[in-house]
PDB file of C-alpha atoms in Angstrom:
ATOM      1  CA  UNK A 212       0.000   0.000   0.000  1.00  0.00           C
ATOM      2  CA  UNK A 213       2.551   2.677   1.249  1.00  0.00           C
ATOM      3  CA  UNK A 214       4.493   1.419  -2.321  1.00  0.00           C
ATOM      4  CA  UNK A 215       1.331   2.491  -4.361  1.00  0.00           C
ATOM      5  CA  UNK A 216       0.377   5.781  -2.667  1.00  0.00           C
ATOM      6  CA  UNK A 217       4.390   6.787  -2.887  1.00  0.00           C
ATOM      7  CA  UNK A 218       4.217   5.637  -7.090  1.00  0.00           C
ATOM      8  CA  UNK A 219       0.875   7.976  -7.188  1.00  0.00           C
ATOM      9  CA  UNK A 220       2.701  10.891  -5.009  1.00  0.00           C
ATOM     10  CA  UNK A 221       5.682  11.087  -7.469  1.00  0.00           C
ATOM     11  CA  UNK A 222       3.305  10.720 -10.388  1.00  0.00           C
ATOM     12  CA  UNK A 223       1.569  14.041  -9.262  1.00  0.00           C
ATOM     13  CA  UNK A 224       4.765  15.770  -8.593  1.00  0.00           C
ATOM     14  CA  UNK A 225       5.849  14.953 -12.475  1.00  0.00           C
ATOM     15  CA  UNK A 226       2.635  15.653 -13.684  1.00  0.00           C
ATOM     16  CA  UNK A 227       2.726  19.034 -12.175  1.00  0.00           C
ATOM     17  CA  UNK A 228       6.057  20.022 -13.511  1.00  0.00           C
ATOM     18  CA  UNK A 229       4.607  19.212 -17.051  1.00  0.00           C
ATOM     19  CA  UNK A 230       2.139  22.049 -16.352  1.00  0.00           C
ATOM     20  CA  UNK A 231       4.268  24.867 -16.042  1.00  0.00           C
ATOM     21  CA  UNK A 232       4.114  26.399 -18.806  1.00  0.00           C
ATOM     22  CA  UNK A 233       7.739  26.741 -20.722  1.00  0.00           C
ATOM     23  CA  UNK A 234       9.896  29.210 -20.107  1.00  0.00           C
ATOM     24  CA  UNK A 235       9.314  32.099 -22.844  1.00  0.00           C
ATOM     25  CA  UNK A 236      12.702  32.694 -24.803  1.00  0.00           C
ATOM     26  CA  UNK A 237      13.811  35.925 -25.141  1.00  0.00           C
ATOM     27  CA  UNK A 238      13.528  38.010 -28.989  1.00  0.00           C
ATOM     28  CA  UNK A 239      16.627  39.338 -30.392  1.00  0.00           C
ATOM     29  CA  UNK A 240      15.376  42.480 -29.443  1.00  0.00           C
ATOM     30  CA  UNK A 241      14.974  41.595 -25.752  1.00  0.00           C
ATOM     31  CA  UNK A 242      18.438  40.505 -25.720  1.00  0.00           C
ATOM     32  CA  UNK A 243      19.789  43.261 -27.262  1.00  0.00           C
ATOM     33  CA  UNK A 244      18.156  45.589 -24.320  1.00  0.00           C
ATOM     34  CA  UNK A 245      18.804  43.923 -21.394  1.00  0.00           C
ATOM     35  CA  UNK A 246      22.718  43.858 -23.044  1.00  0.00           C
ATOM     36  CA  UNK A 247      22.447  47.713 -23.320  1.00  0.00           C
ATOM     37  CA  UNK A 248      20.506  48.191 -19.407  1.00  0.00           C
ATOM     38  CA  UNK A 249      22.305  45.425 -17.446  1.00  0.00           C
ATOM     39  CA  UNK A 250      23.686  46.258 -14.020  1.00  0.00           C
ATOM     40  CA  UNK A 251      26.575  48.109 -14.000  1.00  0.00           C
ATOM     41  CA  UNK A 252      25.927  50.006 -10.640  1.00  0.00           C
ATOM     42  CA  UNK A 253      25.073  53.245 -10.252  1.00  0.00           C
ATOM     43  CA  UNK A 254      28.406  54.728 -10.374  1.00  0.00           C
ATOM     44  CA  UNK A 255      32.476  53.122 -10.780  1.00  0.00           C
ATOM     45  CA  UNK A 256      35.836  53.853 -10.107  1.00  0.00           C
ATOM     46  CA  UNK A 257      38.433  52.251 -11.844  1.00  0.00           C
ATOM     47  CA  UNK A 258      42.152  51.804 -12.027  1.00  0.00           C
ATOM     48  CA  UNK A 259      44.507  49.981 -14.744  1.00  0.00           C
ATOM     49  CA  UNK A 260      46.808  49.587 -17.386  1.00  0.00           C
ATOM     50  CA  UNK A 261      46.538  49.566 -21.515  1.00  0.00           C
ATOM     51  CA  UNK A 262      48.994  47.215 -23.224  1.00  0.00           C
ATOM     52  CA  UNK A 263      49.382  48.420 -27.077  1.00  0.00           C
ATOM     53  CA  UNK A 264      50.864  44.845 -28.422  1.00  0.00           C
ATOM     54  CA  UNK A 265      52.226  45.257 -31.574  1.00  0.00           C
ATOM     55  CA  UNK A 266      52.346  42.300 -34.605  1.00  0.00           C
ATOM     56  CA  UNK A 267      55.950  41.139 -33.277  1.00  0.00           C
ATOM     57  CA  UNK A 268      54.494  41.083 -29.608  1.00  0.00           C
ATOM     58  CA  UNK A 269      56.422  44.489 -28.582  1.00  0.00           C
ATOM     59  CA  UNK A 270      54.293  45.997 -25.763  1.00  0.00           C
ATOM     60  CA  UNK A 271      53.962  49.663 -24.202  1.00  0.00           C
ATOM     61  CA  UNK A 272      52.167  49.435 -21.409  1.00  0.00           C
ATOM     62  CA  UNK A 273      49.898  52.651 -20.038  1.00  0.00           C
ATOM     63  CA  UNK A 274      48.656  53.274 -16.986  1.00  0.00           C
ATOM     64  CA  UNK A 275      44.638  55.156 -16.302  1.00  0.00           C
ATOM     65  CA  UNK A 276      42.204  55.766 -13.989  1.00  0.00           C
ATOM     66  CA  UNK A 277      38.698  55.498 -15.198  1.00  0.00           C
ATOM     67  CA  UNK A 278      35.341  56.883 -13.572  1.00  0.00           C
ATOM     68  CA  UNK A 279      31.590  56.445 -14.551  1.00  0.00           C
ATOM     69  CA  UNK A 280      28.783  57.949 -13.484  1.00  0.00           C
ATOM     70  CA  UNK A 281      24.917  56.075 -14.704  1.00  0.00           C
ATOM     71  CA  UNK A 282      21.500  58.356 -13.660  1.00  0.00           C
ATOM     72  CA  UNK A 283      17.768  57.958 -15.517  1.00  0.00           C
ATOM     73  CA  UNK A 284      18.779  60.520 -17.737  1.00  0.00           C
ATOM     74  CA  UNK A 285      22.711  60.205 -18.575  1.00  0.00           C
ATOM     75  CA  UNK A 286      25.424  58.149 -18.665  1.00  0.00           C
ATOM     76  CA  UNK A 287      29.105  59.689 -17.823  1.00  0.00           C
ATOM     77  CA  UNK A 288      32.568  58.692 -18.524  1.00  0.00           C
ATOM     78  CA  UNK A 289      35.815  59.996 -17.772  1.00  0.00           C
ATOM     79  CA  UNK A 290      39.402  58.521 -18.387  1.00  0.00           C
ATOM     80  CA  UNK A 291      42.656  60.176 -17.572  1.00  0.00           C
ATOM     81  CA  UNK A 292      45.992  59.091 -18.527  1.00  0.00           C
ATOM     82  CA  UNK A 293      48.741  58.393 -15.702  1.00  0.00           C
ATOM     83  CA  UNK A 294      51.824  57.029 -17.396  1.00  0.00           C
ATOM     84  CA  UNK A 295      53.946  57.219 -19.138  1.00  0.00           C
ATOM     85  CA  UNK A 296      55.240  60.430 -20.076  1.00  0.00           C
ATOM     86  CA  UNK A 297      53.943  61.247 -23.871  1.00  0.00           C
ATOM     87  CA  UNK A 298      50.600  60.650 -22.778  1.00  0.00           C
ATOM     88  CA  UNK A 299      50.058  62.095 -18.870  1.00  0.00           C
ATOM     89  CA  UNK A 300      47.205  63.801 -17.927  1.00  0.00           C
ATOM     90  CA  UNK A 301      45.503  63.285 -21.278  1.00  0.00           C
ATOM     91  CA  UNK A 302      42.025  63.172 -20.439  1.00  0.00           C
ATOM     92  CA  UNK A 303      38.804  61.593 -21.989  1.00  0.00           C
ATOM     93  CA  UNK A 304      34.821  62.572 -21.408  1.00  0.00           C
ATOM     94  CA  UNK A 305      31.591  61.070 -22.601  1.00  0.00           C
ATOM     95  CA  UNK A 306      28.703  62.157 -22.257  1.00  0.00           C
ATOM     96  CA  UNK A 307      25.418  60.416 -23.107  1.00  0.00           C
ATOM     97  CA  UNK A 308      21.783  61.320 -22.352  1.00  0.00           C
ATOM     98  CA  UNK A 309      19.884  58.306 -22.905  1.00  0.00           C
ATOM     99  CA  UNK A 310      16.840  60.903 -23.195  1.00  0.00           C
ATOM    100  CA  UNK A 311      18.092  62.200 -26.761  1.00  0.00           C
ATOM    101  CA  UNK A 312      20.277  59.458 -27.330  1.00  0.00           C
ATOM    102  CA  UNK A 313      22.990  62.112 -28.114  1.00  0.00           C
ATOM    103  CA  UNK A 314      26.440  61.573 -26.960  1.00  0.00           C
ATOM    104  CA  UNK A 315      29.486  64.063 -26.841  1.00  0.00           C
ATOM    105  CA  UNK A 316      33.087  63.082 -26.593  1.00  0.00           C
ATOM    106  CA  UNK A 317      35.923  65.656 -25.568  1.00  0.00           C
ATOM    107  CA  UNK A 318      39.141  64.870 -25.584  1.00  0.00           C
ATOM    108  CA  UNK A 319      41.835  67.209 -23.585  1.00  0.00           C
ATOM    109  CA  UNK A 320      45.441  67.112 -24.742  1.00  0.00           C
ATOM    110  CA  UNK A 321      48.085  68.662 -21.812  1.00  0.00           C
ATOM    111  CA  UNK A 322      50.067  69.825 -24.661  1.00  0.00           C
ATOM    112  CA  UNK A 323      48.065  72.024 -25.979  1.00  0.00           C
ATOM    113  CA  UNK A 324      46.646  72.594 -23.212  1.00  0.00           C
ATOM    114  CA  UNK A 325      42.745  72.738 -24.042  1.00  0.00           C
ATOM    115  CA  UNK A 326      39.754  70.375 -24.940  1.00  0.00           C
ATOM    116  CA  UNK A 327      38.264  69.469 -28.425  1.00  0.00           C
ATOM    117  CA  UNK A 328      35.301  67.798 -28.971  1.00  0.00           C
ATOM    118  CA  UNK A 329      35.215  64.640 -31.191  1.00  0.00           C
ATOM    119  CA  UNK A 330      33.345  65.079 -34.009  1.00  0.00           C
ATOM    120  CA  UNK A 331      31.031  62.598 -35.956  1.00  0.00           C
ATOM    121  CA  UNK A 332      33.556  62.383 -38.878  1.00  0.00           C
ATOM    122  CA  UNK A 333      36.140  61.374 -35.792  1.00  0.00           C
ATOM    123  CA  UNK A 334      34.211  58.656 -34.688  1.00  0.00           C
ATOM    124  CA  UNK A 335      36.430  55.620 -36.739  1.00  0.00           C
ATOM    125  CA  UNK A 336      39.617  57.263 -35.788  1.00  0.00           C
ATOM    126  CA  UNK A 337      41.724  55.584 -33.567  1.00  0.00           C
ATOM    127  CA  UNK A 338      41.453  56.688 -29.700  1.00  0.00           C
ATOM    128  CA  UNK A 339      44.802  57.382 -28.262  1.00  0.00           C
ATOM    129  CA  UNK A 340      46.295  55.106 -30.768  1.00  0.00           C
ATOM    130  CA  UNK A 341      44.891  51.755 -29.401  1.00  0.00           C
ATOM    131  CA  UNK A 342      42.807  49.477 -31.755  1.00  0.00           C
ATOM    132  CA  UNK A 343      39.643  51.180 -29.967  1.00  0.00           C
ATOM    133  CA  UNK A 344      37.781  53.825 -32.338  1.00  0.00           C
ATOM    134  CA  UNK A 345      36.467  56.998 -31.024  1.00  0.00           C
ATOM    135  CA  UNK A 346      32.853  54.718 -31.875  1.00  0.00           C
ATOM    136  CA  UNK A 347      34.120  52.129 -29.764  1.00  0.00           C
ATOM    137  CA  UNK A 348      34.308  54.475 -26.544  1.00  0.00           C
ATOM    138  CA  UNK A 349      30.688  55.087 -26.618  1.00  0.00           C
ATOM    139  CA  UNK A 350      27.413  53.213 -26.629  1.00  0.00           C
ATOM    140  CA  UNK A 351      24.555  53.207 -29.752  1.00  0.00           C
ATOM    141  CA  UNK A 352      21.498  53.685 -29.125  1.00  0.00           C
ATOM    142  CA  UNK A 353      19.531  50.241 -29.355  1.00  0.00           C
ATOM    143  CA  UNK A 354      17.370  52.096 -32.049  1.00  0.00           C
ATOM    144  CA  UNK A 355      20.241  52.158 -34.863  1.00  0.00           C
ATOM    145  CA  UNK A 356      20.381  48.444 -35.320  1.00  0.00           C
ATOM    146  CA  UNK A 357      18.250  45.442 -36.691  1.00  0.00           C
ATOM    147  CA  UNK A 358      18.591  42.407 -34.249  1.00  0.00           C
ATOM    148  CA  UNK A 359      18.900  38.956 -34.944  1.00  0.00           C
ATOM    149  CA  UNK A 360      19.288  35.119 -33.272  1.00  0.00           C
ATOM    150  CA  UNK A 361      21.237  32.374 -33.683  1.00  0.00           C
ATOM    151  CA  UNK A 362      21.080  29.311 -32.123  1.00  0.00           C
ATOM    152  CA  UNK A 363      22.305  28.962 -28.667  1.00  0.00           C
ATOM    153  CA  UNK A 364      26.361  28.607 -28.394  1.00  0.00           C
ATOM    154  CA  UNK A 365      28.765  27.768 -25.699  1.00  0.00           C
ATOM    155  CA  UNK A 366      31.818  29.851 -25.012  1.00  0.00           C
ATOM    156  CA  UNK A 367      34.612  28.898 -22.986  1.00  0.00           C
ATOM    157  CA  UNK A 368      31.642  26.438 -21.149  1.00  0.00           C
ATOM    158  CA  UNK A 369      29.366  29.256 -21.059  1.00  0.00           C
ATOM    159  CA  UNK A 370      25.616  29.217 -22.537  1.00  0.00           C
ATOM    160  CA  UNK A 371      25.406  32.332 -24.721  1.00  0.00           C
ATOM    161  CA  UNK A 372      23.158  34.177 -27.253  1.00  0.00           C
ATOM    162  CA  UNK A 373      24.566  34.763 -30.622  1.00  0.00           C
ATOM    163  CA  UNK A 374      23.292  37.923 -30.875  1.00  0.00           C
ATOM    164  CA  UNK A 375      23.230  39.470 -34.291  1.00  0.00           C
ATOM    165  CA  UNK A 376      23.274  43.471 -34.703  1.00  0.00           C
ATOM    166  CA  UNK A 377      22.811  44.899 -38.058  1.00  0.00           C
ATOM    167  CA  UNK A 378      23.041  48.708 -38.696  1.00  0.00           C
ATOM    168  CA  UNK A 379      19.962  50.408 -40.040  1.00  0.00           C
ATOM    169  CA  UNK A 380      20.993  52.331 -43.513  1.00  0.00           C
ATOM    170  CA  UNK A 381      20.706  55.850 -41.586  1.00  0.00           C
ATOM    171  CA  UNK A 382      23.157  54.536 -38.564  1.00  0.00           C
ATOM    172  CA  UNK A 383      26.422  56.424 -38.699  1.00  0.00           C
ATOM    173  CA  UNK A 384      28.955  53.534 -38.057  1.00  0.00           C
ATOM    174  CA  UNK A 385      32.118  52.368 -39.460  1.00  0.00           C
ATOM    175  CA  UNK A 386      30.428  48.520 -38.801  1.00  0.00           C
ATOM    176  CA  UNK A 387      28.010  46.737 -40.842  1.00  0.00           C
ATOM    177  CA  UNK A 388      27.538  44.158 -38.633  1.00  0.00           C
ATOM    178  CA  UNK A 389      28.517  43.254 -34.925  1.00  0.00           C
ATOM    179  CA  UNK A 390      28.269  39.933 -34.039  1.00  0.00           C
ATOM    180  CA  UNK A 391      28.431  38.539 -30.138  1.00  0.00           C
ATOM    181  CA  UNK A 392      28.384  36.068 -27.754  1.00  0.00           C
ATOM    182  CA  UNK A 393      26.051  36.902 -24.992  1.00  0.00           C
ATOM    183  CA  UNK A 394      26.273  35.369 -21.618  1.00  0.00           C
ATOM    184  CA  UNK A 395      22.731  33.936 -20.983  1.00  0.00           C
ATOM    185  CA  UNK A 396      23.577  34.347 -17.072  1.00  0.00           C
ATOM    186  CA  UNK A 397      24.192  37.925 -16.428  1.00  0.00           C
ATOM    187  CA  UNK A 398      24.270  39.321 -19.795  1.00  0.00           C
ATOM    188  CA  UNK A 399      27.720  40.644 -20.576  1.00  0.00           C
ATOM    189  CA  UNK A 400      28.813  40.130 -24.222  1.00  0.00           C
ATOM    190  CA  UNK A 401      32.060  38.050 -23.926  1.00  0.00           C
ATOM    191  CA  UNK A 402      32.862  38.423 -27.264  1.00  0.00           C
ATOM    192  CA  UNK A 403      32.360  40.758 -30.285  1.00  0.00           C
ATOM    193  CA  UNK A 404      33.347  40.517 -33.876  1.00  0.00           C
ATOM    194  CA  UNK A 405      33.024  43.439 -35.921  1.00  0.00           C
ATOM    195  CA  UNK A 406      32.492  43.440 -39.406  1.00  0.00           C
ATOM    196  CA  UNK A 407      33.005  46.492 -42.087  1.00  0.00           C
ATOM    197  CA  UNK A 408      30.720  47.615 -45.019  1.00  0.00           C
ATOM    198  CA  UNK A 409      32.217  44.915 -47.400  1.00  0.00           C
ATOM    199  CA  UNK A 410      31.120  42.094 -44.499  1.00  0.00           C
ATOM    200  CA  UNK A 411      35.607  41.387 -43.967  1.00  0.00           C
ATOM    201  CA  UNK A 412      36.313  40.744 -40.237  1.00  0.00           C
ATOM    202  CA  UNK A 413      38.435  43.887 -39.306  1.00  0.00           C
ATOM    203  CA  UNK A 414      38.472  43.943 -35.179  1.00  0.00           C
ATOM    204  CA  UNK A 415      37.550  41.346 -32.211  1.00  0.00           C
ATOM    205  CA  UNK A 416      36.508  42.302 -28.852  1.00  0.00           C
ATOM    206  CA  UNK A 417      37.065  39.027 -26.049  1.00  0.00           C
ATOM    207  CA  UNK A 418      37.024  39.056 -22.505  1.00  0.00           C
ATOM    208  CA  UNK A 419      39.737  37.410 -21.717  1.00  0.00           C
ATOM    209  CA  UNK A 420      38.899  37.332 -17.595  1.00  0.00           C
ATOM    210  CA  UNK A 421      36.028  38.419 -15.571  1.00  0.00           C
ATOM    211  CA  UNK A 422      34.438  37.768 -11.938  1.00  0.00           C
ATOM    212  CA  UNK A 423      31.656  38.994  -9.641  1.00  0.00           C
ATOM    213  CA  UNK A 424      32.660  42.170  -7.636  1.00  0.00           C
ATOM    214  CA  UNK A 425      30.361  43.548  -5.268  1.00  0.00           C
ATOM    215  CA  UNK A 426      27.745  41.264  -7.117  1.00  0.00           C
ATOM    216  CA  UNK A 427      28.160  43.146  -9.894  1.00  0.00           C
ATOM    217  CA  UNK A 428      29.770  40.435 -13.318  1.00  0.00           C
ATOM    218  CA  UNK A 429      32.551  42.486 -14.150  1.00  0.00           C
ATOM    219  CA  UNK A 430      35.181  42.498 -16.480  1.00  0.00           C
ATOM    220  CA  UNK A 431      38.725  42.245 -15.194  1.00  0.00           C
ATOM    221  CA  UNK A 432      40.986  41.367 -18.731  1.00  0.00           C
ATOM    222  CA  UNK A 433      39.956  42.620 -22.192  1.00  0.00           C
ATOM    223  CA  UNK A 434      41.037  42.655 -25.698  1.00  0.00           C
ATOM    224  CA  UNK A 435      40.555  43.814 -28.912  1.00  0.00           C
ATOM    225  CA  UNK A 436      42.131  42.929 -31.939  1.00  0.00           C
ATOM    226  CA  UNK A 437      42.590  44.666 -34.694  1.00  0.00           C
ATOM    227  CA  UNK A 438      43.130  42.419 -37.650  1.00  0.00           C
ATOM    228  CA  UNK A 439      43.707  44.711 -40.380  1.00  0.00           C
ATOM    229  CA  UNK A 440      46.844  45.767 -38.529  1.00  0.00           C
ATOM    230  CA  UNK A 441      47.585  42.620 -36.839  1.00  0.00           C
ATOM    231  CA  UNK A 442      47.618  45.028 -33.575  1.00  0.00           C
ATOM    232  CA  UNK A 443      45.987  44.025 -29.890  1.00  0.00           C
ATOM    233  CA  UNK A 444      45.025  46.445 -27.296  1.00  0.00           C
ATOM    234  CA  UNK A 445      44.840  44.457 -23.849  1.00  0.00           C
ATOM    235  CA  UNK A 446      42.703  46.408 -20.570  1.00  0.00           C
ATOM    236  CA  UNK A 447      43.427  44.789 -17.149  1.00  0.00           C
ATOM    237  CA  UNK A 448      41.810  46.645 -14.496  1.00  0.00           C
ATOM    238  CA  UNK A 449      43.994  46.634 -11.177  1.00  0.00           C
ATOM    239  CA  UNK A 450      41.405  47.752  -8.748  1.00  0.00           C
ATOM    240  CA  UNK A 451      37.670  48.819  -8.996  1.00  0.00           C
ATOM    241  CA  UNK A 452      34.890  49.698  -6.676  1.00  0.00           C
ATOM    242  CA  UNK A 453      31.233  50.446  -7.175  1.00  0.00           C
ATOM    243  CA  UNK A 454      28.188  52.366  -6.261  1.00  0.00           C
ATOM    244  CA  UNK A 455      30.361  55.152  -3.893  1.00  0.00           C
ATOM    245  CA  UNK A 456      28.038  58.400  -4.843  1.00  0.00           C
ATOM    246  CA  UNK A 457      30.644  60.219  -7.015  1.00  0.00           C
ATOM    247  CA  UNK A 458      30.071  63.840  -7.562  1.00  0.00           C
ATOM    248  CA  UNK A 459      29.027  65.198 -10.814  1.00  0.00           C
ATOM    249  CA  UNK A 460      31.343  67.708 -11.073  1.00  0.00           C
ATOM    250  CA  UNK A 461      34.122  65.234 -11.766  1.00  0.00           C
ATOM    251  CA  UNK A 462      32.277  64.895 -15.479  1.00  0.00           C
ATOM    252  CA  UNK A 463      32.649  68.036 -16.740  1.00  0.00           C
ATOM    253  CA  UNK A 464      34.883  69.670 -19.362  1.00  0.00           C
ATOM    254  CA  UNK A 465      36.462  71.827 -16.466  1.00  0.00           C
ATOM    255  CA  UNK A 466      36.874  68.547 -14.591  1.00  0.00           C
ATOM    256  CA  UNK A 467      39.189  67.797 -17.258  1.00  0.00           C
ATOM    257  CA  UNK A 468      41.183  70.052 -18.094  1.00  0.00           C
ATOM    258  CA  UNK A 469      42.351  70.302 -14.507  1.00  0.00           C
TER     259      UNK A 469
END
């Protein structure tokens, strides 16, 4: 008897599972947003090194500070140059208001001693001479692109999306097409392959290593290739804390040029 009623008890346990309804998967557009909104924190602070690794493995090796600030209405970036010489106290600001979906970039160069702005026909030019563009350094708005699936893929024993992004014919971009891996945990693309207007593989984005700091996926080791030039540019961040309430007035223009 106590066989039987335990046989019926499981038998309602399975049944009951079968009546969940599935799990809804996600549209290429969904993925693409929660990419663009994931947790970052509110605000960071940053410290590390760029490695500019040449074709015959030669590497100069730079040293920066980085700060962000993220509010309902803006995002802000600043990066300022510590070492070595030819580059200290060159300084970086972005400026994004998700309202408009306008971003400005300024760039501040000691020698000269004042700040330009970036301009749009800037934007594929080469940021401090790493394999990042002046494009790279800021975010598009999700409404630029055309978003498509692939099956799921692993990566490095991860379960990601293979998120297709495709720019819309009005989209100012040097890309055509951006493909990535998407972690399906948390979100964070791990890898990137960028594609020109002729669809020829020019640049790869990887992260290389990343971890959970202050519950917050982060990454720790990044680089990007740049395979027209056969040229790597390799971020390690050093040390980085969260969520600490920085001050706007570190993001302004007069911020950096101090």
């Amino acid at each position: 008897m106590l066989i039987k009623k335990t046989s019926l008890f499981l038998m309602m346990i399975c049944l009951s599972f079968w009546s969940l309804p599935a799990q809804a998967e996600l549209t290429a557009d969904e993925v693409a947003s929660k990419v663009f909104h994931r947790d970052v924190g509110e605000d960071m602070q940053l410290q590390g090194t760029m490695e500019l690794i040449s074709k015959n493995g030669h590497v100069r090796t730079r040293q920066f500070i980085s700060l962000r600030k993220d509010d309902e209405e803006s995002r802000k970036v600043l990066i300022r140059f510590l070492s070595p010489a030819d580059i200290k106290d060159t300084g970086f600001l972005v400026l994004e208001n998700t309202i408009t979906n306008k971003t400005q970039q300024h760039l501040y160069l000691p020698a000269l001693q004042r700040t330009r702005r970036i301009v749009s026909s800037q934007m594929s030019r080469s940021f401090v001479n790493s394999d990042y563009s002046y494009e790279d350094m800021q975010r598009h708005p999700l409404s630029e692109w055309t978003y498509q699936l692939e099956k799921e893929v692993t990566l490095d024993g991860k379960k990601c999306y293979l998120l297709h992004s495709n720019a819309k014919s009005d989209t100012t971009t040097q890309y055509n097409k951006i493909i990535s891996w998407v972690d399906k945990k948390n979100f964070m693309p791990l890898k990137s392959e960028m594609y020109d207007n002729n669809n020829k593989l020019i640049k790869t984005y990887e992260v290389v290593k990343s971890d959970s700091i202050q519950g917050i996926p982060t990454e720790l080791i990044v680089v990007m290739e740049n395979h027209t030039d056969q040229h790597k540019t390799r971020l390690t961040t050093l040390k980085i804390a969260y969520n600490n309430n920085l001050p706007d007035r570190f993001f302004t223009t007069r911020a950096l040029e101090k």
